[in-house]
Amino acid sequence: MNSLILSQRSPFYLTGSSSPSPSPSKLHTNFLPTTPRNLTKWQQNANAKGFTSKKPPPIKQPKLEFEIPKIQNSGGEDEEEIPRDVFNRLILRVCVCVGVPMVLGYGFLSIFGALREQGYDVPKWMPFLSSFLTFGASCFGIPYGALSTSLDPDRKGSVLGFDEAQKHWVEMWEEEDKS
């Protein structure tokens, strides 16, 4: 090991001296093997991270419940909270309004892919149009799901929510016009 360390070529020095390389006594002590005299410099840390016998503290699991945020006016006053039943209906309706068109879009793309593998020549505009319509409808699922939810905790509303959506659409634009 010593012969390998000492036989290495040292870097080129531009000091103007005529000596080609420094003497072995000038070598940096990091290249020398560990001896009792330089052991204090290189003493290893016995408690290095990852090698201790202590167990880490247990990780606390987060709650999986949704917190219903309070709606604040521009004046800083808190309005009434959204009831839990209305919030659950809203989340369910948004998930359905986003999920159904997205699943249909993936279904159409897989059907067109299977037809292409069977040798049928499907025009390129058909997968493009079907994905445009289904994934586009999925993007409109969030606002429609929110607008079509009945805000009355006692009334569930209709399945598709057209009446609620029309009523909330008008209310939303009236509030926009007032501000």
mmCIF file of C-alpha atoms in Angstrom:
data_model
loop_
_atom_site.group_PDB
_atom_site.id
_atom_site.type_symbol
_atom_site.label_atom_id
_atom_site.label_comp_id
_atom_site.label_asym_id
_atom_site.label_seq_id
_atom_site.Cartn_x
_atom_site.Cartn_y
_atom_site.Cartn_z
ATOM 1 C CA MET A 1 0.000 0.000 0.000
ATOM 2 C CA ASN A 2 2.841 2.380 0.859
ATOM 3 C CA SER A 3 4.526 1.685 -2.439
ATOM 4 C CA LEU A 4 1.333 2.501 -4.335
ATOM 5 C CA ILE A 5 0.785 5.749 -2.478
ATOM 6 C CA LEU A 6 4.381 6.903 -2.850
ATOM 7 C CA SER A 7 4.624 5.907 -6.508
ATOM 8 C CA GLN A 8 1.742 8.122 -7.578
ATOM 9 C CA ARG A 9 2.687 11.119 -9.635
ATOM 10 C CA SER A 10 2.155 14.354 -7.842
ATOM 11 C CA PRO A 11 0.338 17.236 -9.506
ATOM 12 C CA PHE A 12 2.315 19.589 -11.705
ATOM 13 C CA TYR A 13 3.551 22.588 -9.736
ATOM 14 C CA LEU A 14 4.097 25.978 -11.355
ATOM 15 C CA THR A 15 6.178 27.406 -8.565
ATOM 16 C CA GLY A 16 9.275 27.868 -10.656
ATOM 17 C CA SER A 17 11.340 25.414 -8.631
ATOM 18 C CA SER A 18 13.441 22.899 -10.480
ATOM 19 C CA SER A 19 12.404 19.922 -8.342
ATOM 20 C CA PRO A 20 9.963 17.711 -10.291
ATOM 21 C CA SER A 21 7.918 16.501 -7.323
ATOM 22 C CA PRO A 22 7.730 17.053 -3.596
ATOM 23 C CA SER A 23 9.555 14.642 -1.353
ATOM 24 C CA PRO A 24 7.628 11.833 0.333
ATOM 25 C CA SER A 25 7.817 13.694 3.621
ATOM 26 C CA LYS A 26 5.733 16.503 2.109
ATOM 27 C CA LEU A 27 2.888 14.184 1.106
ATOM 28 C CA HIS A 28 -0.413 14.984 2.721
ATOM 29 C CA THR A 29 -1.042 12.912 5.802
ATOM 30 C CA ASN A 30 -4.405 11.726 4.473
ATOM 31 C CA PHE A 31 -2.570 9.382 2.090
ATOM 32 C CA LEU A 32 -0.512 7.739 4.795
ATOM 33 C CA PRO A 33 -1.794 4.606 6.483
ATOM 34 C CA THR A 34 -3.326 4.862 9.927
ATOM 35 C CA THR A 35 -0.712 4.735 12.635
ATOM 36 C CA PRO A 36 -1.078 5.368 16.343
ATOM 37 C CA ARG A 37 0.369 8.892 16.005
ATOM 38 C CA ASN A 38 -2.267 10.106 13.522
ATOM 39 C CA LEU A 39 -5.136 7.987 14.829
ATOM 40 C CA THR A 40 -6.475 10.914 16.819
ATOM 41 C CA LYS A 41 -7.049 12.847 13.577
ATOM 42 C CA TRP A 42 -8.873 10.015 11.872
ATOM 43 C CA GLN A 43 -10.756 8.545 14.753
ATOM 44 C CA GLN A 44 -14.076 7.302 13.461
ATOM 45 C CA ASN A 45 -17.343 8.322 14.977
ATOM 46 C CA ALA A 46 -18.794 5.232 16.620
ATOM 47 C CA ASN A 47 -22.279 6.750 16.738
ATOM 48 C CA ALA A 48 -22.625 7.553 13.073
ATOM 49 C CA LYS A 49 -26.123 8.173 11.775
ATOM 50 C CA GLY A 50 -27.866 4.932 10.913
ATOM 51 C CA PHE A 51 -25.655 2.723 13.056
ATOM 52 C CA THR A 52 -26.997 3.423 16.516
ATOM 53 C CA SER A 53 -28.884 0.927 18.590
ATOM 54 C CA LYS A 54 -31.562 3.447 19.525
ATOM 55 C CA LYS A 55 -34.901 3.049 17.806
ATOM 56 C CA PRO A 56 -36.305 6.162 16.160
ATOM 57 C CA PRO A 57 -39.438 7.644 17.715
ATOM 58 C CA PRO A 58 -42.683 6.289 16.263
ATOM 59 C CA ILE A 59 -44.199 8.296 13.439
ATOM 60 C CA LYS A 60 -47.621 9.730 14.168
ATOM 61 C CA GLN A 61 -50.204 8.826 11.548
ATOM 62 C CA PRO A 62 -52.143 11.797 10.162
ATOM 63 C CA LYS A 63 -55.917 11.947 10.449
ATOM 64 C CA LEU A 64 -57.712 10.918 7.294
ATOM 65 C CA GLU A 65 -60.746 13.134 7.850
ATOM 66 C CA PHE A 66 -61.375 16.266 5.864
ATOM 67 C CA GLU A 67 -61.551 19.505 7.764
ATOM 68 C CA ILE A 68 -64.365 21.761 6.590
ATOM 69 C CA PRO A 69 -62.900 25.228 6.085
ATOM 70 C CA LYS A 70 -64.751 28.319 7.258
ATOM 71 C CA ILE A 71 -65.687 30.732 4.524
ATOM 72 C CA GLN A 72 -64.549 34.295 5.183
ATOM 73 C CA ASN A 73 -66.076 37.432 3.773
ATOM 74 C CA SER A 74 -63.924 40.238 2.493
ATOM 75 C CA GLY A 75 -64.696 42.017 5.782
ATOM 76 C CA GLY A 76 -63.042 39.180 7.739
ATOM 77 C CA GLU A 77 -66.245 37.867 9.342
ATOM 78 C CA ASP A 78 -66.803 34.140 9.511
ATOM 79 C CA GLU A 79 -69.903 32.844 7.796
ATOM 80 C CA GLU A 80 -71.660 29.672 8.773
ATOM 81 C CA GLU A 81 -69.871 26.399 8.232
ATOM 82 C CA ILE A 82 -70.858 23.999 5.488
ATOM 83 C CA PRO A 83 -72.786 21.103 7.078
ATOM 84 C CA ARG A 84 -71.088 17.709 6.982
ATOM 85 C CA ASP A 85 -73.901 16.127 4.895
ATOM 86 C CA VAL A 86 -73.693 18.860 2.260
ATOM 87 C CA PHE A 87 -69.888 18.622 2.154
ATOM 88 C CA ASN A 88 -69.996 14.832 1.663
ATOM 89 C CA ARG A 89 -72.615 15.185 -1.101
ATOM 90 C CA LEU A 90 -70.496 17.845 -2.805
ATOM 91 C CA ILE A 91 -67.350 15.700 -2.736
ATOM 92 C CA LEU A 92 -69.253 12.651 -4.004
ATOM 93 C CA ARG A 93 -70.893 14.607 -6.813
ATOM 94 C CA VAL A 94 -67.587 16.176 -7.915
ATOM 95 C CA CYS A 95 -65.862 12.762 -7.913
ATOM 96 C CA VAL A 96 -68.644 11.241 -10.010
ATOM 97 C CA CYS A 97 -68.761 14.190 -12.429
ATOM 98 C CA VAL A 98 -65.007 13.965 -12.953
ATOM 99 C CA GLY A 99 -64.587 10.192 -12.777
ATOM 100 C CA VAL A 100 -67.316 8.975 -15.135
ATOM 101 C CA PRO A 101 -66.142 10.959 -18.191
ATOM 102 C CA MET A 102 -62.520 10.077 -17.462
ATOM 103 C CA VAL A 103 -63.281 6.347 -17.276
ATOM 104 C CA LEU A 104 -65.286 6.621 -20.500
ATOM 105 C CA GLY A 105 -62.338 8.353 -22.190
ATOM 106 C CA TYR A 106 -59.908 5.603 -21.173
ATOM 107 C CA GLY A 107 -62.458 3.004 -22.271
ATOM 108 C CA PHE A 108 -62.842 4.557 -25.719
ATOM 109 C CA LEU A 109 -59.074 4.782 -26.164
ATOM 110 C CA SER A 110 -58.615 1.117 -25.231
ATOM 111 C CA ILE A 111 -61.442 0.093 -27.603
ATOM 112 C CA PHE A 112 -59.851 2.048 -30.455
ATOM 113 C CA GLY A 113 -56.473 0.477 -29.621
ATOM 114 C CA ALA A 114 -57.959 -3.032 -29.644
ATOM 115 C CA LEU A 115 -59.669 -2.349 -32.985
ATOM 116 C CA ARG A 116 -56.369 -1.124 -34.422
ATOM 117 C CA GLU A 117 -54.612 -4.329 -33.236
ATOM 118 C CA GLN A 118 -57.316 -6.469 -34.886
ATOM 119 C CA GLY A 119 -56.547 -4.821 -38.213
ATOM 120 C CA TYR A 120 -59.461 -2.395 -38.490
ATOM 121 C CA ASP A 121 -58.477 0.999 -39.765
ATOM 122 C CA VAL A 122 -59.923 3.469 -37.283
ATOM 123 C CA PRO A 123 -59.674 7.058 -38.505
ATOM 124 C CA LYS A 124 -57.344 9.176 -36.388
ATOM 125 C CA TRP A 125 -60.005 11.782 -35.753
ATOM 126 C CA MET A 126 -62.224 9.314 -33.822
ATOM 127 C CA PRO A 127 -59.859 8.746 -30.855
ATOM 128 C CA PHE A 128 -58.966 12.442 -30.897
ATOM 129 C CA LEU A 129 -62.617 13.540 -30.840
ATOM 130 C CA SER A 130 -63.646 11.007 -28.197
ATOM 131 C CA SER A 131 -60.750 11.919 -25.895
ATOM 132 C CA PHE A 132 -61.404 15.633 -26.455
ATOM 133 C CA LEU A 133 -65.062 15.265 -25.479
ATOM 134 C CA THR A 134 -64.640 12.868 -22.552
ATOM 135 C CA PHE A 135 -61.599 14.472 -20.938
ATOM 136 C CA GLY A 136 -63.050 17.923 -21.599
ATOM 137 C CA ALA A 137 -66.262 16.879 -19.866
ATOM 138 C CA SER A 138 -64.114 15.610 -16.998
ATOM 139 C CA CYS A 139 -62.604 19.103 -16.631
ATOM 140 C CA PHE A 140 -66.075 20.611 -16.338
ATOM 141 C CA GLY A 141 -67.012 18.032 -13.701
ATOM 142 C CA ILE A 142 -65.559 20.029 -10.815
ATOM 143 C CA PRO A 143 -67.575 23.225 -11.320
ATOM 144 C CA TYR A 144 -70.702 21.327 -12.313
ATOM 145 C CA GLY A 145 -70.433 19.044 -9.287
ATOM 146 C CA ALA A 146 -70.102 22.046 -6.992
ATOM 147 C CA LEU A 147 -72.947 24.004 -8.594
ATOM 148 C CA SER A 148 -75.362 21.076 -8.823
ATOM 149 C CA THR A 149 -75.161 20.144 -5.131
ATOM 150 C CA SER A 150 -78.097 21.061 -2.939
ATOM 151 C CA LEU A 151 -76.908 23.290 -0.116
ATOM 152 C CA ASP A 152 -79.880 22.403 2.075
ATOM 153 C CA PRO A 153 -78.828 19.646 4.524
ATOM 154 C CA ASP A 154 -82.343 18.197 4.647
ATOM 155 C CA ARG A 155 -82.918 18.023 0.877
ATOM 156 C CA LYS A 156 -80.738 15.799 -1.288
ATOM 157 C CA GLY A 157 -81.807 17.243 -4.642
ATOM 158 C CA SER A 158 -82.135 15.449 -7.961
ATOM 159 C CA VAL A 159 -79.748 12.847 -9.327
ATOM 160 C CA LEU A 160 -78.302 15.034 -12.091
ATOM 161 C CA GLY A 161 -78.859 18.319 -10.238
ATOM 162 C CA PHE A 162 -80.048 20.456 -13.172
ATOM 163 C CA ASP A 163 -82.405 22.526 -10.995
ATOM 164 C CA GLU A 164 -79.756 23.283 -8.391
ATOM 165 C CA ALA A 165 -77.145 24.073 -11.055
ATOM 166 C CA GLN A 166 -79.470 26.580 -12.760
ATOM 167 C CA LYS A 167 -80.330 28.234 -9.440
ATOM 168 C CA HIS A 168 -76.703 28.421 -8.239
ATOM 169 C CA TRP A 169 -75.450 29.606 -11.643
ATOM 170 C CA VAL A 170 -77.765 32.639 -11.508
ATOM 171 C CA GLU A 171 -76.863 33.363 -7.870
ATOM 172 C CA MET A 172 -73.146 33.137 -8.642
ATOM 173 C CA TRP A 173 -73.388 35.682 -11.482
ATOM 174 C CA GLU A 174 -75.595 38.016 -9.436
ATOM 175 C CA GLU A 175 -72.938 38.065 -6.698
ATOM 176 C CA GLU A 176 -70.280 38.714 -9.323
ATOM 177 C CA ASP A 177 -72.242 41.645 -10.733
ATOM 178 C CA LYS A 178 -72.721 43.166 -7.261
ATOM 179 C CA SER A 179 -68.997 43.156 -6.543
#
